[in-house]
């Protein structure tokens, strides 16, 4: 009679079921977040380079201001994504089991 391997040697698998609409929403907000982060980096890098020349200091300061505005946009993107996903789940699409512990962008 063949023996089955002990249960402790079997690998457990994890399967998450996310609806197509939720996946599309997540991808769009992730793309917006990545674009926003790239803009933050660009504004601060350009502003930093401009500070090497006294003639460009004023413009460099404005680049820092724009970078700071982009930093304020980050939580707005996260909050909007959360609200959008809540509305999506509230409308009957309960296929996604992910919660607030999801990766935040």
Tab-separated table of C-alpha atoms in Angstrom:
chain	number	residue	atom	x	y	z
A	1	UNK	CA	0.000	0.000	0.000
A	2	UNK	CA	1.621	3.358	-1.048
A	3	UNK	CA	2.134	5.922	1.652
A	4	UNK	CA	1.204	9.571	1.262
A	5	UNK	CA	3.898	12.063	2.231
A	6	UNK	CA	3.414	13.614	5.659
A	7	UNK	CA	1.295	16.785	5.635
A	8	UNK	CA	4.087	18.899	7.043
A	9	UNK	CA	5.961	18.580	3.721
A	10	UNK	CA	3.123	19.831	1.525
A	11	UNK	CA	3.352	23.456	0.460
A	12	UNK	CA	0.335	25.618	1.185
A	13	UNK	CA	-0.803	27.969	-1.559
A	14	UNK	CA	-2.450	31.350	-1.258
A	15	UNK	CA	-5.041	32.410	-3.798
A	16	UNK	CA	-6.516	35.912	-3.820
A	17	UNK	CA	-9.580	36.607	-5.911
A	18	UNK	CA	-9.726	40.195	-7.116
A	19	UNK	CA	-12.419	41.318	-9.503
A	20	UNK	CA	-11.415	42.708	-12.896
A	21	UNK	CA	-12.831	46.154	-12.105
A	22	UNK	CA	-10.891	46.346	-8.837
A	23	UNK	CA	-7.672	45.286	-10.552
A	24	UNK	CA	-8.102	48.003	-13.196
A	25	UNK	CA	-8.764	50.635	-10.505
A	26	UNK	CA	-5.687	49.551	-8.540
A	27	UNK	CA	-3.478	49.671	-11.651
A	28	UNK	CA	-4.693	53.151	-12.594
A	29	UNK	CA	-4.055	54.585	-9.134
A	30	UNK	CA	-0.667	52.901	-8.988
A	31	UNK	CA	0.244	54.503	-12.330
A	32	UNK	CA	-0.909	57.915	-11.040
A	33	UNK	CA	1.144	57.426	-7.889
A	34	UNK	CA	4.278	56.471	-9.823
A	35	UNK	CA	3.877	59.478	-12.139
A	36	UNK	CA	3.417	61.749	-9.118
A	37	UNK	CA	6.547	60.330	-7.456
A	38	UNK	CA	8.535	60.908	-10.656
A	39	UNK	CA	7.376	64.535	-10.721
A	40	UNK	CA	8.372	64.984	-7.075
A	41	UNK	CA	11.863	63.704	-7.847
A	42	UNK	CA	12.147	65.893	-10.950
A	43	UNK	CA	11.072	69.112	-9.192
A	44	UNK	CA	13.477	68.598	-6.306
A	45	UNK	CA	16.379	67.535	-8.532
A	46	UNK	CA	15.912	70.488	-10.899
A	47	UNK	CA	15.515	72.869	-7.958
A	48	UNK	CA	18.679	71.516	-6.348
A	49	UNK	CA	20.687	71.969	-9.548
A	50	UNK	CA	19.366	75.528	-9.931
A	51	UNK	CA	20.640	76.389	-6.463
A	52	UNK	CA	24.237	76.045	-7.727
A	53	UNK	CA	23.805	79.346	-9.578
A	54	UNK	CA	22.703	82.507	-7.741
A	55	UNK	CA	20.924	83.659	-10.915
A	56	UNK	CA	18.632	80.575	-10.818
A	57	UNK	CA	17.932	80.531	-7.057
A	58	UNK	CA	14.495	82.158	-7.389
A	59	UNK	CA	13.375	79.668	-10.061
A	60	UNK	CA	14.866	76.809	-8.036
A	61	UNK	CA	12.797	77.902	-5.044
A	62	UNK	CA	9.664	77.630	-7.181
A	63	UNK	CA	10.695	74.108	-8.186
A	64	UNK	CA	10.850	73.222	-4.484
A	65	UNK	CA	7.384	74.719	-3.997
A	66	UNK	CA	6.042	72.604	-6.887
A	67	UNK	CA	7.706	69.513	-5.417
A	68	UNK	CA	6.039	70.251	-2.084
A	69	UNK	CA	2.656	70.541	-3.811
A	70	UNK	CA	3.282	67.154	-5.419
A	71	UNK	CA	3.995	65.752	-1.940
A	72	UNK	CA	0.569	67.035	-0.859
A	73	UNK	CA	-1.010	65.221	-3.823
A	74	UNK	CA	0.309	61.821	-2.629
A	75	UNK	CA	-2.208	61.383	0.223
A	76	UNK	CA	-4.977	62.695	-2.027
A	77	UNK	CA	-4.240	59.894	-4.514
A	78	UNK	CA	-4.267	57.306	-1.710
A	79	UNK	CA	-7.517	58.630	-0.223
A	80	UNK	CA	-9.222	58.787	-3.618
A	81	UNK	CA	-8.153	55.204	-4.345
A	82	UNK	CA	-9.526	54.005	-0.998
A	83	UNK	CA	-12.858	55.744	-1.564
A	84	UNK	CA	-13.090	54.428	-5.127
A	85	UNK	CA	-12.435	50.850	-3.973
A	86	UNK	CA	-14.995	51.203	-1.165
A	87	UNK	CA	-17.630	52.350	-3.652
A	88	UNK	CA	-16.690	49.501	-5.963
A	89	UNK	CA	-16.978	46.916	-3.197
A	90	UNK	CA	-20.166	48.495	-1.899
A	91	UNK	CA	-21.822	48.163	-5.301
A	92	UNK	CA	-21.891	44.384	-5.070
A	93	UNK	CA	-18.382	43.443	-6.218
A	94	UNK	CA	-17.150	41.610	-3.112
A	95	UNK	CA	-14.732	39.352	-4.975
A	96	UNK	CA	-11.645	41.101	-3.576
A	97	UNK	CA	-10.672	39.951	-0.119
A	98	UNK	CA	-7.946	42.553	0.332
A	99	UNK	CA	-8.432	45.178	3.036
A	100	UNK	CA	-6.695	48.174	4.567
A	101	UNK	CA	-3.501	46.177	4.866
A	102	UNK	CA	-3.125	46.320	1.093
A	103	UNK	CA	-0.022	47.910	-0.324
A	104	UNK	CA	-0.442	51.670	-0.304
A	105	UNK	CA	1.042	53.671	-3.110
